[in-house]
Amino acid sequence: MDLHILDHRLRVTSISKSGLANFTHPLIKLIFLRNRTRCKFFSLTETPENYTVVLDEEGFKELQPSEHLQVEGSIWLPLNVVSNGNTSSSSQAVGVTKIAKSVIAPLAEQHVSVFMLSTYQTDFILVREQDLSVVISTLEEEFNIYREVAGESTPVQSQNVSNGLHKNGKEALQSTVHPVLIPLNQFCVMSLDPDTLPSIATTLIDVLFYSSSPKEDPHSAQDMDCIKFFSFSLIDGYISLVMDTEAQRRFPADLLFTSSSGELWRMVRIGGQPLGFDECGIVAQISRPLADSDISAYYISTFSFDHALVPEEDIVSVTDMLHHQRKEASSS
Amino acid sequence: MDLHILDHRLRVTSISKSGLANFTHPLIKLIFLRNRTRCKFFSLTETPENYTVVLDEEGFKELQPSEHLQVEGSIWLPLNVVSNGNTSSSSQAVGVTKIAKSVIAPLAEQHVSVFMLSTYQTDFILVREQDLSVVISTLEEEFNIYREVAGESTPVQSQNVSNGLHKNGKEALQSTVHPVLIPLNQFCVMSLDPDTLPSIATTLIDVLFYSSSPKEDPHSAQDMDCIKFFSFSLIDGYISLVMDTEAQRRFPADLLFTSSSGELWRMVRIGGQPLGFDECGIVAQISRPLADSDISAYYISTFSFDHALVPEEDIVSVTDMLHHQRKEASSS
């Protein structure tokens, strides 16, 4: 299989709930006005805590510094696994499950932090630029690795990378097993022809910028059975949307499409306290057992928590599995 | 004829060019999200100097105080002349020309400041709430005057008004004759079914919020042959748009409609220095000779200047007339 290091240098940022109005102007430009921006990688995810915005440096320029904007200090690079058809996989699963053993587990073992961004089209594995040499040396046995620069893919090997292997020297640690939350709402993962984006503009603007009550308390929201979660991304011209069925009903049914008819997903939110960006192995902890059971999963990291989406019909076995995992961790 | 004092209490405000981004959130709500606001009277006009926003108190609540927001101190009430069909008018003219002699001239003689807002549908004459008793006593001979309150129209007469006649006691003055600017661009006055507003949302957002270069210098813009002028209003569910032909080309031709096929208008901007809100007779000065010549005119006041729109085919005679008026004023 091929692994591509994409030609985007990304920032991971968070806008506070109360500060969103201050960022409406640049965000609407980034979402709807393709001719006015050179941003090619944009993702906005609303959670009860905040809005996570992941975007390239062209997009990042649009965001004015503010008390409402938090910016993670690193440059992140998106990796993307491309099945080149030669590899016959017995798995029918999609999403991070496909890359759990080949990418996510090895990176976790090398203590490389990853920030996952699943979309309708593919799964982006974001790694820090400073970890790139470790990433390459870790994954080059399994993958043909290419670096994309200005539309050209160039094969890379660890010796090509300056400084060579910069293996993270930490000892293997037993990862913390984080508490999980399994809200009751059902989610859909959808896409949209970019040319029809104007048709849903006012609905999307309403949902993204005007649907949160300013009085919403993230702590009380965490106690609720249903979680506020809405994700929009526009990456290299492809649109992906993740929303619950309540939000979905607000959009015209004929414009948004999903892979299989009406496939619904349930969410597992990982983390009791905000996870931060330095802990490794969080994605691996969830994706490994899902891969063992061949259960599809989308995975979306945000500024505070991680979110896995698993098929509705698998939520009982996933819940059992997570329960078992947590029982083992507390008894060990 | 009937004159209605409409049930809107309006504020006249101005947003600086550089401050618009801070107001994108409330303005997009007021323009596109009718279900999220109780604002019933909203008008936004871009000129080279600033953005003039006229809106009712429900809308005004949405605008946060800011160094970028100027607010005229008064409450303004919109008046509206309704031809009840009984009056046979020999004039084919539309706009302020129809009301120049019956409303605008008498109010000017009584030193009542007016702020005009012509739309595709009608012409609103805004007067200060504190001038209402003078307005009623001045116009009640010519009109049946009704005050609209909560959907009901109640006849009013000057004795019904508390404090009775509060005639402005200033002496009749010769009004200043202001310099005029006649830019070369052609304008259209259009409307749109509110249900199709979402279809043009991204274009309208682009034109309103992203088309000004931040480096635009209003003083250099004034020297230009073409003027930046774009007006959008949503009043009691009716949409009106005034834009030049260059902006018009950006919108789908099948959604916006105009009264007669492709009727084009030229602009006369009145004022060399910002006009302020206290001078009376500015509208009368322009509308009286237009009425004498039976030339249609829309008239849009903004925070800094006034703007009359006259039919393209009449611009030569209007220019001559204005030139003559100014020559007389300087020789008197």
XYZ file of C-alpha atoms in Angstrom:
664
model
C 0.000 0.000 0.000
C 0.979 3.607 -0.501
C 1.163 6.277 2.112
C 1.087 9.879 0.944
C 2.394 12.803 2.930
C 0.111 15.480 1.582
C 1.181 18.954 0.592
C -0.645 20.807 3.379
C 0.901 22.387 6.437
C -1.862 22.466 8.981
C -2.706 24.311 12.172
C -5.043 22.909 14.777
C -7.046 25.629 16.473
C -10.030 26.069 18.723
C -12.579 28.877 18.827
C -14.520 29.326 22.035
C -18.294 28.989 21.897
C -18.782 32.603 22.892
C -16.203 33.812 20.385
C -17.655 32.278 17.231
C -19.447 35.471 16.158
C -16.047 37.173 15.910
C -14.915 34.562 13.403
C -18.033 34.383 11.257
C -16.512 36.600 8.588
C -13.360 34.529 7.905
C -15.122 31.185 8.386
C -17.886 31.955 5.891
C -15.236 32.997 3.416
C -13.327 29.734 3.940
C -16.450 27.605 3.625
C -18.364 29.263 0.818
C -16.149 31.583 -1.190
C -13.603 29.367 -2.866
C -12.577 32.110 -5.267
C -11.561 34.405 -2.456
C -9.152 32.096 -0.654
C -6.232 29.850 -1.452
C -7.033 27.637 1.524
C -7.242 24.009 0.364
C -7.660 22.206 3.660
C -10.402 23.352 6.001
C -12.275 21.507 8.705
C -14.673 22.886 11.321
C -16.138 20.706 14.049
C -18.575 21.889 16.662
C -18.591 20.023 19.954
C -20.179 21.028 23.270
C -16.823 22.466 24.356
C -15.759 24.607 21.397
C -15.231 24.749 17.643
C -12.164 22.909 16.388
C -10.800 24.418 13.207
C -8.057 22.593 11.307
C -6.746 24.468 8.314
C -3.707 25.104 6.189
C -1.493 28.142 6.515
C -3.398 30.053 3.833
C -6.581 29.566 5.800
C -4.911 30.237 9.135
C -3.912 33.714 7.916
C -7.596 34.603 7.840
C -8.033 34.060 11.577
C -7.156 37.119 13.588
C -5.481 36.491 16.948
C -8.042 36.777 19.725
C -8.692 35.706 23.267
C -11.279 33.376 21.733
C -8.777 31.544 19.533
C -6.447 28.849 20.843
C -3.770 27.561 18.509
C -1.834 24.345 19.015
C 1.826 25.219 18.599
C 2.858 22.681 15.958
C 2.599 22.378 12.236
C 0.739 19.163 11.402
C 1.053 17.197 8.181
C -1.767 15.016 6.879
C -0.993 11.441 5.864
C -3.277 9.469 3.669
C -3.267 5.747 2.900
C -4.039 4.882 -0.690
C -5.008 1.304 -1.459
C -3.385 0.712 -4.825
C -5.571 -2.267 -5.551
C -2.807 -4.850 -5.285
C -3.497 -5.612 -1.676
C -6.414 -7.952 -1.294
C -7.896 -7.145 2.051
C -10.269 -9.575 3.661
C -11.793 -6.709 5.620
C -14.969 -5.010 4.482
C -14.582 -2.421 7.201
C -13.997 1.237 6.382
C -12.367 4.161 8.118
C -9.651 3.947 10.727
C -10.268 0.232 11.131
C -8.502 -0.340 7.815
C -5.385 1.459 8.999
C -5.472 0.527 12.687
C -2.807 -2.152 12.510
C -0.673 -0.797 9.694
C -0.456 2.870 10.701
C -2.042 3.741 13.997
C -0.638 0.947 16.168
C 2.978 1.325 14.907
C 2.895 5.097 15.396
C 1.516 4.670 18.908
C 4.323 2.234 19.687
C 6.804 4.888 18.580
C 5.061 7.487 20.748
C 3.982 9.604 17.844
C 0.904 11.686 18.626
C -1.702 11.614 15.911
C -4.700 13.800 15.276
C -7.276 11.891 13.237
C -9.702 13.392 10.817
C -11.992 10.942 9.087
C -14.078 12.303 6.259
C -16.625 10.847 3.888
C -13.872 10.361 1.323
C -10.882 9.223 3.348
C -9.104 9.248 6.687
C -6.416 11.824 7.323
C -3.776 10.986 9.891
C -2.232 14.227 11.068
C 1.255 14.037 12.545
C 3.501 16.795 13.767
C 6.043 17.981 11.221
C 8.790 17.423 13.801
C 7.802 13.738 14.046
C 8.006 13.157 10.305
C 11.329 11.322 10.313
C 10.075 8.905 12.975
C 6.861 8.437 11.044
C 8.723 7.585 7.859
C 11.132 5.192 9.513
C 8.257 3.537 11.369
C 5.988 3.065 8.376
C 8.366 2.518 5.480
C 8.485 -1.234 5.940
C 4.760 -1.518 5.416
C 4.229 1.279 2.900
C 5.622 2.925 -0.180
C 5.818 6.447 1.135
C 5.402 9.448 -1.146
C 5.670 13.096 -0.365
C 3.428 15.348 -2.422
C 4.885 18.693 -3.357
C 3.160 21.019 -5.811
C 1.177 18.186 -7.355
C 4.148 15.839 -7.752
C 4.566 12.665 -5.665
C 8.140 11.839 -4.785
C 9.101 8.579 -3.033
C 10.745 9.152 0.313
C 12.779 6.854 2.522
C 14.057 7.456 5.975
C 17.600 8.166 4.802
C 16.228 10.908 2.563
C 14.978 12.679 5.605
C 17.332 15.128 7.214
C 18.543 14.027 10.667
C 17.590 10.468 9.748
C 15.822 8.443 12.385
C 14.785 10.550 15.294
C 13.166 7.801 17.243
C 11.149 9.086 20.133
C 13.136 7.808 23.045
C 10.432 7.406 25.617
C 9.861 4.033 27.162
C 6.797 2.131 26.192
C 4.133 3.059 28.678
C 0.834 1.543 29.452
C -1.508 4.197 28.005
C -4.080 5.726 30.231
C -7.468 4.201 29.581
C -9.768 7.176 29.211
C -13.395 7.275 30.208
C -15.804 7.183 27.306
C -19.206 8.707 26.726
C -21.719 7.060 24.407
C -24.437 9.570 23.558
C -27.751 8.413 22.155
C -27.947 10.434 18.966
C -27.414 8.810 15.608
C -25.003 10.287 13.114
C -24.619 10.288 9.356
C -21.463 10.794 7.354
C -22.301 12.559 4.145
C -20.980 14.390 1.165
C -22.157 17.019 -1.262
C -21.216 18.158 -4.726
C -19.258 21.398 -4.126
C -21.274 23.010 -6.921
C -24.439 22.525 -4.900
C -22.943 23.991 -1.736
C -24.599 27.385 -2.430
C -28.004 25.659 -2.337
C -27.554 24.679 1.287
C -25.652 27.814 2.294
C -28.304 29.432 4.460
C -29.145 26.147 6.202
C -25.488 25.362 6.790
C -24.831 28.897 8.056
C -27.799 28.599 10.379
C -26.663 25.245 11.751
C -23.021 26.242 12.123
C -23.269 29.804 13.367
C -26.682 30.317 14.910
C -27.838 27.047 16.427
C -25.954 27.189 19.702
C -27.646 28.886 22.534
C -25.122 31.342 23.982
C -26.187 30.143 27.409
C -25.217 26.582 26.616
C -23.116 25.180 29.406
C -20.591 22.623 28.146
C -20.616 20.859 31.491
C -24.346 20.397 31.566
C -24.194 19.437 27.891
C -21.859 16.610 28.822
C -24.505 15.206 31.073
C -27.045 15.190 28.316
C -28.026 12.041 26.522
C -27.427 13.649 23.155
C -24.244 15.430 22.217
C -23.825 18.485 20.027
C -21.514 17.416 17.238
C -21.369 18.792 13.722
C -18.418 18.572 11.402
C -17.857 20.207 8.024
C -14.749 19.817 5.944
C -13.689 21.090 2.541
C -10.424 19.456 1.621
C -8.916 19.598 -1.857
C -12.361 20.359 -3.219
C -14.158 17.507 -1.462
C -16.868 18.200 1.075
C -17.621 15.961 4.025
C -20.292 16.446 6.646
C -20.903 14.606 9.891
C -24.113 15.451 11.700
C -26.768 13.805 13.770
C -30.145 12.876 12.316
C -31.782 15.909 13.913
C -29.493 18.286 12.030
C -29.809 16.182 8.888
C -33.555 16.773 8.769
C -32.905 20.475 8.258
C -31.123 19.869 4.950
C -32.798 19.023 1.649
C -32.692 15.245 1.343
C -31.791 15.244 -2.344
C -28.494 17.115 -2.111
C -26.559 15.350 0.617
C -25.535 11.802 -0.114
C -24.141 8.986 1.959
C -22.356 5.820 0.897
C -24.987 3.254 1.727
C -28.629 4.065 2.021
C -29.311 5.672 5.357
C -26.360 4.152 7.207
C -26.348 5.442 10.753
C -23.494 5.705 13.209
C -23.200 5.971 16.974
C -20.548 7.941 18.744
C -18.000 7.023 21.348
C -16.433 10.140 22.791
C -13.070 9.457 24.369
C -11.827 11.482 27.308
C -13.141 12.683 30.617
C -10.884 15.692 30.809
C -9.557 17.417 27.666
C -6.985 15.079 26.171
C -4.354 17.536 25.052
C -2.079 16.849 22.111
C 0.862 15.004 23.587
C -0.543 11.697 24.693
C 0.010 8.883 22.234
C -1.988 5.751 21.661
C -5.474 7.104 22.240
C -6.631 6.288 18.731
C -4.825 2.946 18.863
C -6.597 1.983 22.068
C -9.964 2.216 20.329
C -9.074 1.245 16.809
C -7.162 -1.939 17.663
C -10.092 -3.856 19.173
C -12.379 -2.500 16.440
C -9.980 -3.891 13.862
C -9.871 -7.225 15.698
C -13.636 -7.409 15.359
C -13.601 -5.897 11.832
C -15.933 -3.083 12.850
C -15.837 0.042 10.672
C -15.129 3.304 12.382
C -14.721 6.941 11.521
C -12.528 8.835 13.926
C -12.521 12.602 14.465
C -10.138 14.254 16.874
C -11.028 17.687 18.163
C -9.220 20.195 20.326
C -10.518 18.665 23.547
C -11.703 15.130 22.888
C -11.609 12.292 20.405
C -14.679 10.866 18.753
C -15.124 7.468 17.151
C -18.190 6.673 15.089
C -19.202 3.053 14.788
C -22.117 1.470 12.932
C -25.356 1.599 14.845
C -25.695 -2.214 14.748
C -22.274 -2.640 16.382
C -22.731 -0.236 19.269
C -23.710 -2.970 21.745
C -20.616 -5.048 21.088
C -18.429 -1.923 21.048
C -19.891 -0.842 24.369
C -19.189 -4.305 25.811
C -15.679 -4.229 24.449
C -14.972 -0.778 25.916
C -16.477 -1.788 29.241
C -14.292 -4.865 29.333
C -11.208 -2.816 28.395
C -11.862 -0.358 31.222
C -12.476 -3.133 33.751
C -9.179 -4.745 32.825
C -7.337 -1.447 33.074
C -8.679 -0.698 36.536
C -7.873 -4.190 37.813
C -4.343 -4.278 36.372
C -54.593 59.915 -0.465
C -53.678 58.056 2.689
C -50.528 58.441 4.699
C -49.595 55.608 7.038
C -47.331 55.977 10.021
C -45.925 52.476 10.092
C -45.464 50.391 13.209
C -41.662 50.377 13.204
C -39.372 52.333 15.506
C -36.148 52.687 13.566
C -32.514 53.430 14.279
C -30.180 54.851 11.682
C -26.659 53.533 12.083
C -23.376 53.377 10.252
C -20.731 50.669 10.270
C -17.236 51.662 9.229
C -15.707 49.946 6.218
C -12.983 48.384 8.315
C -15.467 47.240 10.971
C -17.825 45.249 8.786
C -16.216 41.896 9.593
C -17.186 42.423 13.237
C -20.828 42.713 12.247
C -21.014 39.867 9.764
C -22.620 37.566 12.325
C -25.620 39.775 13.207
C -26.056 41.096 9.664
C -26.195 37.634 8.088
C -28.772 36.655 10.670
C -30.881 39.731 9.889
C -30.655 39.201 6.126
C -31.019 35.447 5.772
C -32.416 33.876 8.924
C -35.927 35.195 9.237
C -36.839 32.541 11.775
C -34.137 33.666 14.165
C -35.078 37.318 14.435
C -38.139 39.452 15.054
C -36.651 42.297 13.041
C -39.180 43.411 10.398
C -37.428 46.437 8.955
C -33.854 46.083 7.779
C -31.880 48.028 5.229
C -28.158 47.886 4.472
C -26.520 50.236 1.994
C -22.873 50.193 1.061
C -21.366 53.463 -0.119
C -17.695 54.378 -0.510
C -17.780 55.942 2.951
C -19.409 53.262 5.109
C -22.343 50.883 5.498
C -25.622 52.526 6.475
C -27.868 50.186 8.416
C -31.443 51.221 9.156
C -33.346 48.780 11.300
C -36.044 48.465 13.919
C -35.366 48.060 17.604
C -35.498 44.260 17.418
C -32.778 44.345 14.782
C -30.806 47.033 16.564
C -30.493 44.766 19.620
C -28.363 42.441 17.499
C -25.678 45.074 16.903
C -23.138 45.188 19.698
C -21.759 48.622 20.586
C -18.369 49.091 18.980
C -15.987 51.784 17.863
C -17.020 50.781 14.352
C -20.715 51.506 14.898
C -22.174 55.012 14.829
C -25.788 55.430 15.877
C -27.897 58.492 15.136
C -29.520 59.488 18.413
C -33.174 59.586 17.400
C -35.937 57.107 16.896
C -37.224 57.424 13.332
C -40.712 56.466 12.157
C -41.382 55.431 8.568
C -44.236 57.087 6.694
C -45.721 55.590 3.598
C -48.110 57.126 1.097
C -50.807 54.795 -0.157
C -52.664 55.773 -3.310
C -56.166 54.583 -2.583
C -57.161 54.641 -6.207
C -59.511 57.617 -5.897
C -56.905 60.157 -6.804
C -56.403 60.346 -10.533
C -52.850 61.463 -11.016
C -51.726 62.762 -14.345
C -48.151 61.770 -13.478
C -46.639 58.547 -14.735
C -43.565 59.135 -12.642
C -42.669 56.836 -9.764
C -40.718 57.191 -6.553
C -40.213 60.378 -4.616
C -41.449 62.419 -7.577
C -45.003 61.331 -6.749
C -44.733 62.635 -3.201
C -42.430 65.614 -3.791
C -45.139 68.255 -3.626
C -47.558 66.615 -1.214
C -45.136 65.372 1.438
C -41.535 66.375 0.933
C -41.977 70.071 0.165
C -44.430 70.752 3.052
C -42.196 68.924 5.552
C -39.180 70.904 4.336
C -41.122 74.130 4.793
C -41.827 73.106 8.375
C -38.143 72.313 8.918
C -38.719 68.633 9.477
C -35.661 66.542 8.622
C -36.461 63.484 6.568
C -34.424 60.393 5.806
C -35.622 58.831 2.570
C -35.520 55.194 1.722
C -36.899 54.270 -1.671
C -37.321 50.592 -2.378
C -38.551 48.554 -5.309
C -41.970 48.411 -3.678
C -42.454 51.845 -2.184
C -40.842 54.961 -0.759
C -40.401 55.260 2.984
C -40.188 58.738 4.436
C -38.476 58.482 7.798
C -39.140 61.273 10.289
C -37.971 61.666 13.843
C -40.463 60.499 16.438
C -40.157 63.881 18.164
C -41.312 65.612 14.964
C -44.428 63.486 14.623
C -46.899 66.103 15.838
C -45.535 68.661 13.347
C -45.645 66.049 10.607
C -49.283 65.263 11.326
C -50.382 68.862 11.534
C -48.470 69.656 8.349
C -49.820 66.790 6.279
C -53.338 66.273 7.580
C -54.890 68.703 5.141
C -53.639 66.728 2.186
C -53.857 63.209 3.617
C -55.967 60.875 5.648
C -53.368 59.903 8.215
C -53.391 56.488 9.859
C -51.160 55.141 12.557
C -50.501 51.413 12.359
C -50.242 49.626 15.673
C -50.099 45.853 15.902
C -51.673 45.403 12.487
C -54.516 47.869 13.080
C -54.722 51.229 11.312
C -56.182 54.017 13.420
C -56.960 57.463 11.968
C -55.001 60.219 13.661
C -55.464 63.975 13.675
C -53.212 66.579 15.145
C -55.389 67.037 18.240
C -55.067 63.285 18.931
C -51.373 63.715 19.325
C -50.137 64.579 22.776
C -48.737 68.127 23.033
C -50.689 69.038 19.913
C -48.919 71.148 17.374
C -45.226 71.426 18.076
C -44.427 73.509 15.059
C -40.705 73.857 14.520
C -40.174 77.507 15.223
C -37.175 78.194 13.069
C -37.376 80.858 10.434
C -37.574 79.859 6.834
C -34.033 79.731 5.550
C -32.658 79.473 2.096
C -31.304 75.910 2.092
C -27.692 75.316 1.257
C -27.320 74.089 -2.284
C -25.058 71.089 -2.000
C -22.560 69.968 -4.590
C -23.588 66.884 -6.517
C -21.661 64.008 -8.000
C -22.961 62.142 -11.052
C -21.047 58.868 -11.382
C -21.081 56.971 -14.642
C -22.325 53.586 -13.504
C -25.838 52.444 -14.303
C -28.079 51.080 -11.598
C -31.008 48.722 -11.421
C -33.728 48.607 -8.802
C -34.824 45.036 -8.318
C -36.756 42.636 -6.193
C -36.682 38.979 -5.341
C -39.133 36.453 -3.994
C -38.037 36.005 -0.343
C -38.336 32.238 -0.829
C -35.586 32.359 -3.422
C -33.267 34.426 -1.233
C -31.337 31.272 -0.189
C -30.492 30.636 -3.848
C -28.527 33.851 -4.085
C -27.163 33.732 -0.536
C -23.521 33.020 -1.336
C -23.445 35.620 -4.124
C -25.128 38.216 -1.942
C -22.796 37.437 0.951
C -19.820 37.736 -1.370
C -20.983 41.078 -2.760
C -21.957 42.543 0.605
C -19.194 41.305 2.867
C -16.185 40.404 0.743
C -16.113 42.684 -2.271
C -14.547 45.741 -0.682
C -10.838 45.920 -0.687
C -9.795 46.767 2.866
C -7.375 49.272 1.398
C -10.150 51.183 -0.334
C -9.791 54.867 0.354
C -13.161 56.645 0.436
C -11.573 59.886 -0.666
C -9.957 58.409 -3.716
C -13.185 56.501 -4.401
C -15.003 59.815 -4.578
C -12.780 60.875 -7.416
C -13.586 57.782 -9.355
C -15.960 57.796 -12.269
C -17.946 54.907 -10.847
C -19.274 54.811 -7.320
C -19.582 51.827 -5.019
C -23.236 51.648 -4.104
C -25.219 48.555 -3.168
C -28.415 48.515 -1.198
C -30.371 45.594 0.224
C -33.560 45.895 2.201
C -35.931 43.396 3.750
C -38.967 45.246 5.017
C -42.159 43.532 6.121
C -41.169 40.511 4.063
C -40.396 42.419 0.859
C -36.905 42.454 -0.596
C -35.485 45.340 -2.578
C -32.041 45.557 -4.146
C -30.274 48.487 -5.761
C -27.014 47.695 -7.495
C -25.039 48.728 -10.511
C -24.952 46.635 -13.659
C -21.534 45.253 -12.774
C -22.847 43.757 -9.519
C -26.038 42.635 -11.264
C -24.050 40.413 -13.621
C -22.936 38.337 -10.658
C -26.496 37.272 -9.852
C -28.528 34.697 -11.745
C -30.640 36.628 -14.236
C -33.766 34.546 -13.670
C -34.247 35.281 -9.972
C -34.040 39.044 -9.666
C -36.783 41.008 -11.324
C -37.305 44.641 -12.142
C -40.470 46.540 -12.995
C -39.861 47.286 -16.630
C -37.546 45.270 -18.810
C -33.989 46.282 -18.110
C -34.767 49.798 -16.905
C -31.539 51.516 -15.932
C -30.968 54.415 -13.583
C -28.230 56.952 -13.080
C -27.219 58.359 -9.736
C -26.975 61.855 -8.412
C -25.136 61.881 -5.119
C -25.926 64.940 -3.050
C -23.376 66.419 -0.670
C -19.736 67.362 -0.756
C -19.204 66.928 2.958
C -21.288 64.489 5.017
C -24.747 65.991 5.286
C -25.613 65.177 8.859
C -29.175 64.633 9.995
C -30.391 68.059 10.962
C -30.534 69.973 7.743
C -33.964 70.138 6.154
C -34.961 70.512 2.560
C -32.226 68.467 0.920
C -34.657 65.987 -0.586
C -37.050 68.797 -1.514
C -34.319 70.642 -3.374
C -33.881 67.717 -5.746
C -37.381 66.298 -5.865
C -39.199 69.553 -6.567
C -37.626 70.232 -9.976
C -37.893 66.514 -10.821
C -41.598 66.693 -10.058
C -41.934 69.832 -12.166
C -40.472 67.875 -15.081
C -42.354 64.683 -14.155
C -39.122 62.675 -13.937
C -39.237 59.514 -11.827
C -36.714 59.198 -9.048
C -35.756 56.809 -6.320
C -34.103 58.462 -3.356
C -31.894 56.749 -0.801
C -30.449 58.617 2.145
C -27.400 57.163 3.836
C -25.459 58.111 6.922
C -23.220 60.521 5.017
C -24.863 61.469 1.737
C -28.127 61.384 -0.163
C -28.573 59.577 -3.454
C -31.193 60.142 -6.110
C -31.642 57.710 -8.962
C -33.143 59.025 -12.170
C -33.907 57.238 -15.433
C -30.890 56.894 -17.700
C -32.675 58.788 -20.505
C -33.310 61.764 -18.225
C -29.793 62.180 -16.862
C -28.852 64.918 -19.355
C -31.825 67.095 -18.497
C -31.363 66.392 -14.780
C -27.703 67.354 -15.041
C -28.681 70.589 -16.812
C -31.303 71.316 -14.208
C -28.883 70.740 -11.316
C -26.231 72.833 -13.014
C -28.723 75.655 -13.452
C -29.866 75.365 -9.828
C -26.280 75.630 -8.591
C -25.497 78.591 -10.847
C -28.529 80.441 -9.534
C -27.598 79.665 -5.929
C -24.070 80.963 -6.337
C -25.232 84.149 -8.061
C -27.980 84.923 -5.549
